[in-house]
Protein backbone atom coordinates (compact mmCIF):
# COMPACT_ATOMS: atom_id res chain seq x y z
CA MET A 1 -0.03 -0.10 -0.04
CA MET A 2 1.13 3.53 -0.66
CA ARG A 3 0.32 7.20 -0.40
CA ALA A 4 -0.97 9.14 -3.37
CA VAL A 5 -2.65 12.40 -4.25
CA ARG A 6 -5.96 11.68 -5.97
CA CYS A 7 -8.41 13.85 -7.80
CA HIS A 8 -12.03 12.96 -6.98
CA GLY A 9 -13.91 15.37 -9.12
CA PHE A 10 -13.41 18.29 -11.67
CA ALA A 11 -13.38 21.61 -10.11
CA ALA A 12 -14.73 23.56 -13.09
CA LEU A 13 -17.41 21.12 -14.24
CA ASP A 14 -20.87 20.56 -13.12
CA GLU A 15 -20.93 17.20 -11.47
CA ALA A 16 -24.25 16.02 -12.84
CA THR A 17 -23.91 17.29 -16.36
CA GLY A 18 -20.23 17.40 -17.08
CA SER A 19 -20.61 20.89 -18.53
CA ILE A 20 -18.50 23.77 -17.58
CA LEU A 21 -19.81 25.84 -14.49
CA PRO A 22 -21.26 29.18 -15.49
CA ASN A 23 -19.61 30.93 -12.57
CA LYS A 24 -16.40 30.52 -10.81
CA PRO A 25 -14.91 27.12 -10.51
CA ALA A 26 -14.93 25.29 -7.19
CA LEU A 27 -11.55 25.78 -5.29
CA ILE A 28 -8.92 23.12 -6.35
CA ARG A 29 -8.61 21.85 -2.79
CA THR A 30 -12.27 20.62 -2.81
CA VAL A 31 -11.48 17.92 -5.49
CA LEU A 32 -7.89 16.84 -4.36
CA SER A 33 -6.72 14.77 -1.39
CA LEU A 34 -3.75 12.99 0.03
CA ASP A 35 -4.98 9.43 0.35
CA GLU A 36 -3.33 6.53 2.23
CA GLY A 37 -3.65 2.68 1.84
CA ILE A 38 -3.82 2.94 -1.95
CA GLU A 39 -2.79 -0.22 -3.69
CA ALA A 40 0.62 0.22 -5.39
CA PRO A 41 1.06 -0.40 -9.09
CA THR A 42 2.67 -3.70 -10.33
CA LEU A 43 4.46 -4.56 -13.37
CA GLN A 44 1.93 -5.15 -16.28
CA ASN A 45 4.43 -6.14 -18.88
CA ASP A 46 8.18 -7.08 -19.51
CA THR A 47 9.12 -3.40 -20.38
CA HIS A 48 7.51 -1.73 -17.12
CA VAL A 49 9.60 -0.11 -14.50
CA LEU A 50 8.57 0.53 -11.04
CA ILE A 51 10.18 3.83 -9.40
CA GLN A 52 10.13 4.91 -5.82
CA ALA A 53 9.34 8.78 -6.01
CA HIS A 54 11.52 11.10 -4.37
CA PHE A 55 10.26 14.02 -6.22
CA ALA A 56 7.38 14.69 -8.69
CA GLY A 57 6.50 17.63 -10.75
CA VAL A 58 3.30 19.70 -10.77
CA GLN A 59 2.66 22.18 -13.59
CA TYR A 60 -0.16 24.04 -15.19
CA PRO A 61 -1.68 21.26 -17.19
CA ASP A 62 -1.88 19.28 -13.96
CA PHE A 63 -3.92 21.87 -12.55
CA LEU A 64 -6.15 22.26 -15.69
CA GLN A 65 -6.76 18.48 -15.68
CA ALA A 66 -8.07 18.60 -12.10
CA GLN A 67 -10.58 21.34 -13.27
CA GLY A 68 -11.49 19.21 -16.01
CA LEU A 69 -10.35 21.82 -18.66
CA TYR A 70 -7.38 19.91 -20.16
CA GLN A 71 -7.42 17.92 -23.53
CA HIS A 72 -7.45 14.61 -21.64
CA ARG A 73 -10.10 14.05 -18.91
CA PRO A 74 -9.14 11.01 -16.95
CA LYS A 75 -11.58 8.58 -15.30
CA LEU A 76 -12.20 9.64 -11.68
CA PRO A 77 -10.59 9.17 -9.30
CA TYR A 78 -7.06 9.54 -10.73
CA ILE A 79 -3.64 10.20 -9.49
CA PRO A 80 -2.22 13.30 -11.19
CA GLY A 81 1.22 13.82 -12.30
CA MET A 82 3.37 12.92 -15.45
CA ASP A 83 6.88 13.52 -14.16
CA VAL A 84 8.76 11.69 -11.50
CA ALA A 85 12.42 11.61 -10.36
CA GLY A 86 13.25 8.73 -7.97
CA VAL A 87 14.95 5.16 -7.61
CA VAL A 88 14.13 2.00 -9.50
CA ILE A 89 12.87 -0.55 -7.14
CA GLU A 90 11.61 -3.38 -9.88
CA LYS A 91 11.67 -3.91 -13.62
CA GLY A 92 10.18 -6.17 -16.14
CA ALA A 93 12.22 -9.04 -17.46
CA GLY A 94 12.60 -7.51 -21.13
CA VAL A 95 14.50 -4.41 -19.45
CA ALA A 96 18.20 -5.09 -20.07
CA ASP A 97 20.61 -4.51 -17.03
CA GLU A 98 22.95 -2.36 -19.13
CA ASP A 99 19.81 0.03 -19.51
CA ILE A 100 18.26 0.02 -16.14
CA GLN A 101 19.26 -1.61 -12.82
CA ILE A 102 17.34 -1.87 -9.54
CA GLY A 103 18.65 1.06 -7.25
CA ASP A 104 19.33 3.24 -10.23
CA ALA A 105 18.49 7.03 -9.77
CA VAL A 106 16.41 8.03 -12.73
CA VAL A 107 14.01 10.62 -14.47
CA ALA A 108 10.79 9.16 -15.88
CA GLN A 109 7.56 10.16 -17.40
CA SER A 110 4.32 7.98 -16.88
CA ALA A 111 3.03 8.92 -20.42
CA PRO A 112 0.54 8.23 -21.75
CA ASP A 113 -0.72 7.48 -18.34
CA LEU A 114 -0.61 9.68 -15.05
CA GLY A 115 -0.03 8.59 -11.54
CA CYS A 116 3.32 10.28 -10.45
CA LEU A 117 1.97 12.06 -7.44
CA ALA A 118 2.43 8.66 -5.61
CA ASP A 119 4.88 6.87 -3.57
CA VAL A 120 5.41 4.09 -6.33
CA VAL A 121 5.14 5.04 -10.03
CA ARG A 122 4.84 2.82 -13.05
CA ALA A 123 6.57 3.85 -16.40
CA GLN A 124 7.53 2.08 -19.57
CA ALA A 125 11.38 1.56 -19.96
CA GLN A 126 11.39 3.71 -22.96
CA HIS A 127 10.38 6.76 -20.63
CA VAL A 128 13.11 6.09 -18.00
CA PHE A 129 16.28 8.13 -18.27
CA PRO A 130 19.42 8.06 -16.09
CA LEU A 131 19.88 10.87 -13.77
CA PRO A 132 22.31 13.32 -15.42
CA LYS A 133 25.95 13.58 -14.10
CA GLY A 134 26.19 16.40 -11.31
CA VAL A 135 22.26 16.99 -11.51
CA ARG A 136 19.87 16.58 -8.55
CA LEU A 137 16.66 14.53 -8.77
CA SER A 138 14.72 17.52 -7.52
CA GLN A 139 15.94 19.57 -10.40
CA CYS A 140 14.65 16.92 -12.96
CA ALA A 141 11.05 16.53 -11.85
CA ASN A 142 9.51 18.61 -14.50
CA ILE A 143 11.29 17.48 -17.73
CA GLY A 144 8.21 16.12 -19.47
CA ARG A 145 5.63 18.80 -18.98
CA ASN A 146 7.92 21.65 -19.51
CA PHE A 147 10.69 20.60 -21.86
CA PHE A 148 8.75 18.08 -23.97
CA ALA A 149 6.36 20.96 -25.02
CA ALA A 150 9.35 23.38 -25.65
CA ASN A 151 11.22 20.65 -27.66
CA GLN A 152 8.07 19.93 -29.87
CA SER A 153 7.73 23.66 -30.66
CA LEU A 154 11.42 24.49 -31.35
CA ARG A 155 12.93 21.33 -32.77
CA VAL A 156 10.13 19.22 -34.25
CA LEU A 157 7.83 22.06 -35.71
CA GLY A 158 9.94 25.14 -35.65
CA LYS A 159 13.08 23.55 -36.73
CA VAL A 160 15.14 26.35 -35.03
CA GLN A 161 18.83 26.68 -36.06
CA PRO A 162 21.79 28.50 -34.52
CA HIS A 163 21.30 32.35 -34.46
CA ASP A 164 17.48 32.22 -35.34
CA LEU A 165 15.30 34.51 -33.41
CA VAL A 166 12.82 32.99 -31.04
CA LEU A 167 10.11 34.97 -29.22
CA VAL A 168 8.35 33.22 -26.36
CA ASP A 169 5.42 34.78 -24.36
CA GLY A 170 4.29 33.65 -20.96
CA ALA A 171 7.97 33.22 -20.36
CA SER A 172 7.83 33.19 -16.61
CA GLY A 173 5.96 29.78 -16.37
CA GLY A 174 7.21 26.28 -16.65
CA VAL A 175 6.89 26.00 -20.26
CA GLY A 176 8.04 29.37 -21.07
CA MET A 177 11.09 29.18 -19.07
CA ALA A 178 12.01 25.74 -20.51
CA THR A 179 11.57 27.46 -24.09
CA VAL A 180 13.99 30.04 -23.22
CA GLU A 181 16.55 27.59 -21.91
CA LEU A 182 16.30 25.12 -24.72
CA ALA A 183 16.20 27.76 -27.41
CA LYS A 184 19.45 29.29 -25.88
CA ALA A 185 21.07 25.71 -25.73
CA MET A 186 20.34 25.21 -29.43
CA GLY A 187 22.13 28.42 -30.25
CA ALA A 188 19.11 30.80 -30.76
CA THR A 189 18.68 34.24 -29.95
CA VAL A 190 15.77 34.65 -27.51
CA ILE A 191 13.27 37.49 -26.76
CA ALA A 192 11.09 36.59 -23.80
CA ALA A 193 7.76 38.21 -23.14
CA VAL A 194 5.96 38.49 -19.90
CA SER A 195 2.79 40.23 -18.86
CA SER A 196 3.99 42.39 -16.04
CA LEU A 197 7.49 43.80 -14.84
CA ASP A 198 7.57 41.57 -11.62
CA LYS A 199 7.77 38.39 -13.78
CA ALA A 200 10.61 39.81 -15.90
CA PRO A 201 13.44 38.36 -13.64
CA TYR A 202 12.53 34.64 -14.21
CA PRO A 203 12.99 34.43 -18.09
CA LYS A 204 16.05 36.74 -17.64
CA GLN A 205 17.62 34.31 -15.22
CA ALA A 206 16.80 31.42 -17.62
CA GLY A 207 19.14 33.24 -20.09
CA ALA A 208 16.76 35.19 -22.43
CA ASP A 209 18.70 37.92 -24.58
CA VAL A 210 15.85 40.50 -24.10
CA VAL A 211 12.71 40.52 -21.82
CA LEU A 212 9.62 42.59 -22.74
CA THR A 213 6.22 43.00 -21.24
CA TYR A 214 3.01 43.13 -23.22
CA GLY A 215 0.34 43.94 -20.54
CA HIS A 216 -3.29 43.16 -20.65
CA ASN A 217 -4.80 45.55 -23.25
CA LYS A 218 -4.57 46.88 -26.76
CA THR A 219 -2.43 49.95 -25.70
CA SER A 220 0.08 47.87 -24.04
CA HIS A 221 0.13 45.28 -26.83
CA ALA A 222 0.97 47.96 -29.24
CA LYS A 223 3.90 49.23 -27.12
CA PHE A 224 5.12 45.67 -26.85
CA LYS A 225 4.95 45.21 -30.61
CA MET A 226 7.01 48.38 -31.26
CA GLU A 227 9.61 47.36 -28.49
CA PHE A 228 9.92 43.90 -30.05
CA GLN A 229 10.46 45.39 -33.59
CA ARG A 230 13.25 47.78 -32.15
CA GLU A 231 14.96 44.97 -30.25
CA ALA A 232 14.74 42.45 -33.14
CA SER A 233 16.29 45.00 -35.37
CA ARG A 234 19.08 45.70 -32.99
CA LEU A 235 19.73 41.95 -32.70
CA GLY A 236 20.24 41.67 -36.51
CA HIS A 237 16.48 40.30 -37.18
CA GLU A 238 14.59 43.17 -38.97
CA GLU A 239 12.25 40.93 -40.41
CA GLY A 240 11.10 39.55 -37.06
CA ALA A 241 11.17 36.20 -35.39
CA ASN A 242 11.80 32.96 -37.14
CA VAL A 243 9.69 31.14 -34.41
CA ILE A 244 7.11 32.21 -31.89
CA VAL A 245 6.20 29.94 -29.04
CA ASP A 246 2.76 31.14 -27.94
CA VAL A 247 1.33 30.04 -24.66
CA VAL A 248 -0.79 32.97 -23.98
CA GLN A 249 -3.02 33.60 -27.30
CA GLY A 250 -5.91 35.83 -26.57
CA ASP A 251 -5.95 39.14 -27.90
CA LEU A 252 -2.27 39.28 -27.87
CA PHE A 253 -2.06 37.02 -30.93
CA GLU A 254 -3.66 39.35 -33.28
CA ASN A 255 -2.49 42.56 -31.39
CA ALA A 256 0.90 41.86 -31.62
CA LEU A 257 2.31 38.34 -32.20
CA LEU A 258 1.59 38.23 -35.83
CA SER A 259 3.41 41.42 -36.39
CA CYS A 260 6.36 40.18 -34.73
CA LEU A 261 6.80 37.23 -37.12
CA LYS A 262 9.01 37.19 -40.28
CA PRO A 263 7.47 36.22 -43.50
CA LEU A 264 7.17 32.25 -43.49
CA GLY A 265 7.94 32.11 -40.04
CA THR A 266 6.22 29.64 -37.53
CA ILE A 267 3.94 30.30 -34.49
CA CYS A 268 3.55 27.34 -32.46
CA LEU A 269 0.42 27.38 -30.31
CA VAL A 270 1.15 25.71 -27.03
CA GLY A 271 -1.91 27.18 -24.71
CA PHE A 272 -4.26 29.82 -24.13
CA ALA A 273 -3.53 31.39 -20.69
CA ALA A 274 -5.34 34.55 -21.95
CA GLY A 275 -8.21 32.64 -23.39
CA GLN A 276 -8.94 31.52 -26.83
CA LYS A 277 -9.79 34.10 -29.46
CA PRO A 278 -10.81 33.44 -33.30
CA ILE A 279 -7.86 33.65 -35.70
CA ARG A 280 -8.81 35.49 -39.01
CA PRO A 281 -7.11 33.47 -41.98
CA GLY A 282 -6.84 36.83 -44.12
CA LEU A 283 -4.23 38.16 -41.46
CA LEU A 284 -2.29 34.72 -41.83
CA LEU A 285 -2.26 34.98 -45.59
CA VAL A 286 -0.95 38.50 -45.55
CA LYS A 287 1.77 37.64 -43.19
CA GLU A 288 2.72 34.50 -44.86
CA ALA A 289 2.41 32.75 -41.42
CA ASN A 290 2.70 29.26 -40.56
CA VAL A 291 0.40 28.74 -37.52
CA VAL A 292 0.51 25.11 -36.02
CA GLY A 293 -0.57 23.50 -32.87
CA SER A 294 2.13 22.10 -30.70
CA LEU A 295 1.07 18.78 -28.93
CA TRP A 296 4.10 16.56 -28.23
CA ALA A 297 2.40 13.37 -27.15
CA ARG A 298 1.12 11.94 -30.43
CA TRP A 299 4.57 12.76 -32.17
CA ALA A 300 6.50 11.03 -29.47
CA GLN A 301 4.22 7.74 -29.52
CA GLN A 302 4.71 7.79 -33.40
CA HIS A 303 8.33 8.57 -33.31
CA PRO A 304 9.72 6.72 -30.07
CA ILE A 305 13.31 6.61 -31.05
CA GLN A 306 13.57 10.12 -32.08
CA HIS A 307 11.66 11.21 -29.06
CA ARG A 308 13.99 9.42 -26.64
CA GLN A 309 17.00 10.95 -28.72
CA HIS A 310 15.59 14.51 -27.97
CA VAL A 311 15.11 13.81 -24.50
CA GLU A 312 18.56 12.47 -24.01
CA GLN A 313 19.84 15.63 -25.69
CA ILE A 314 18.01 17.70 -23.16
CA LEU A 315 19.53 15.81 -20.19
CA ARG A 316 23.04 16.15 -21.87
CA TYR A 317 22.27 19.87 -22.02
CA MET A 318 21.67 19.86 -18.32
CA GLU A 319 24.74 17.80 -17.60
CA MET A 320 26.90 20.20 -19.71
CA GLY A 321 25.48 23.44 -18.05
CA ALA A 322 23.64 24.65 -21.22
CA ILE A 323 20.53 24.29 -19.43
CA ARG A 324 20.63 25.16 -15.72
CA PRO A 325 18.66 22.71 -13.71
CA ARG A 326 16.04 24.10 -11.27
CA ALA A 327 13.43 23.42 -8.80
CA ASP A 328 12.01 26.78 -8.27
CA CYS A 329 9.05 26.07 -5.83
CA VAL A 330 9.37 22.77 -3.71
CA PHE A 331 6.53 21.64 -1.30
CA PRO A 332 6.71 18.71 0.99
CA LEU A 333 4.09 16.08 0.03
CA HIS A 334 1.57 16.95 2.87
CA ASN A 335 1.51 20.62 1.52
CA PHE A 336 0.81 19.49 -2.15
CA LEU A 337 -2.21 21.50 -2.30
CA ASN A 338 -0.03 24.73 -2.06
CA ALA A 339 1.52 23.61 -5.47
CA PHE A 340 -1.77 23.41 -7.21
CA GLU A 341 -3.01 26.64 -5.59
CA LEU A 342 0.01 28.52 -7.16
CA PHE A 343 -1.56 27.91 -10.49
CA GLU A 344 -5.13 28.58 -9.30
CA ASN A 345 -3.85 31.96 -8.02
CA ASN A 346 -1.59 32.69 -11.13
CA GLN A 347 1.43 32.80 -8.95
CA ALA A 348 3.47 29.91 -10.35
CA ARG A 349 6.86 30.59 -11.60
CA GLY A 350 9.23 28.09 -13.34
CA ASN A 351 9.39 24.46 -11.92
CA THR A 352 6.98 23.32 -9.16
CA VAL A 353 7.98 20.35 -7.45
CA ILE A 354 6.65 17.89 -4.71
CA ASP A 355 9.14 16.28 -2.15
CA PHE A 356 8.31 12.88 -1.02
CA GLY A 357 10.78 13.24 1.88
CA ARG A 358 13.27 10.65 0.96
CA GLY A 359 16.08 12.93 0.16
CA ASP A 360 17.91 14.12 -2.93
CA ILE A 361 20.51 12.44 -4.97
CA ILE A 362 23.07 13.89 -7.29
CA GLY A 363 23.80 12.01 -10.49
CA GLY A 364 27.19 10.49 -11.18
CA PRO A 365 28.46 8.44 -13.96
CA LYS A 366 25.83 5.79 -13.06
CA THR A 367 24.19 6.74 -10.06
CA THR A 368 22.74 3.65 -8.01
CA THR A 369 21.50 3.36 -4.36
CA ASN A 370 20.46 0.44 -2.21
CA ASN A 371 18.18 2.97 -0.14
CA VAL A 372 14.72 1.70 -1.50
CA PHE A 373 11.31 1.59 0.41
CA SER A 374 13.17 3.07 3.51
CA LYS A 375 10.44 5.45 4.08
CA LEU A 376 7.38 3.71 2.72
């Protein structure tokens, strides 16, 4: 038996009809609980791996999922979380010792399932990676939610090359900061954009060359557009950005983002933090804009070898220091609600991590520990 965070309802949906509540959603704490005596997962096939969780990530999609507003709506009750960092405690007969051993410190994703906010997590071996040398487990607990979305936009869809100009909005959040870091590691020039000045230090710390603010209205959007054009020209990109990673959409898309894109450039739609607004195709025609939805999961399932290579490259960037591993907000398991409430109150910045209280581990040439199940 184990402890697990479980979601017992959807905070933004009517329980009887399943439709979106017309008024304010219920508080997220009313649908989530830390439950004990939950049956631990077991190996279901030869390629499964069981991991004792030391740290797990919580990001905006986890919050949206608990509201019932994410693309995938799990069957209730469910255990949230897609990212875990911990120690291997069991593996299937088809998992080679040269790849994974009992006691290895690893980073893993439970995709396409969830279940990482629990003492024991089951993952497919292809989604389990050794902890990078010199990097702590706690700093790798959000690889999937944040960097997979960034990688899909930059590498798979945007095909970013060294010296390209990348613009990313919502740049103080998990995906935004990961996009800044990955784009810089790939050799791009990055202009980061945030809604207010108090958020500006976060993408700057992540390595952005320039940080601008776009505010919340047409006037501030127009000012942002002029400032971007000035900075892009100063950086040698008079025509605009090669790739824009948009996690905001809303009015910002038409008011400013389209004007920031160079002809034949690509806008990757990752999210809609400012709400969804219609996109007029005539504007895309005039701008010669390529606008594409950026969802990594289907592509990763259809291209498992390339996906694993991309993840291994991200982890190498961390080991090399090209990406600085971070755990920005860490909460003990018993305070897990505080992590979800950061997103409810629009206060989340960077990587949000749940600590299961089993201690941190620093990656070595091959990090293995015998300290498994010590605190279950």
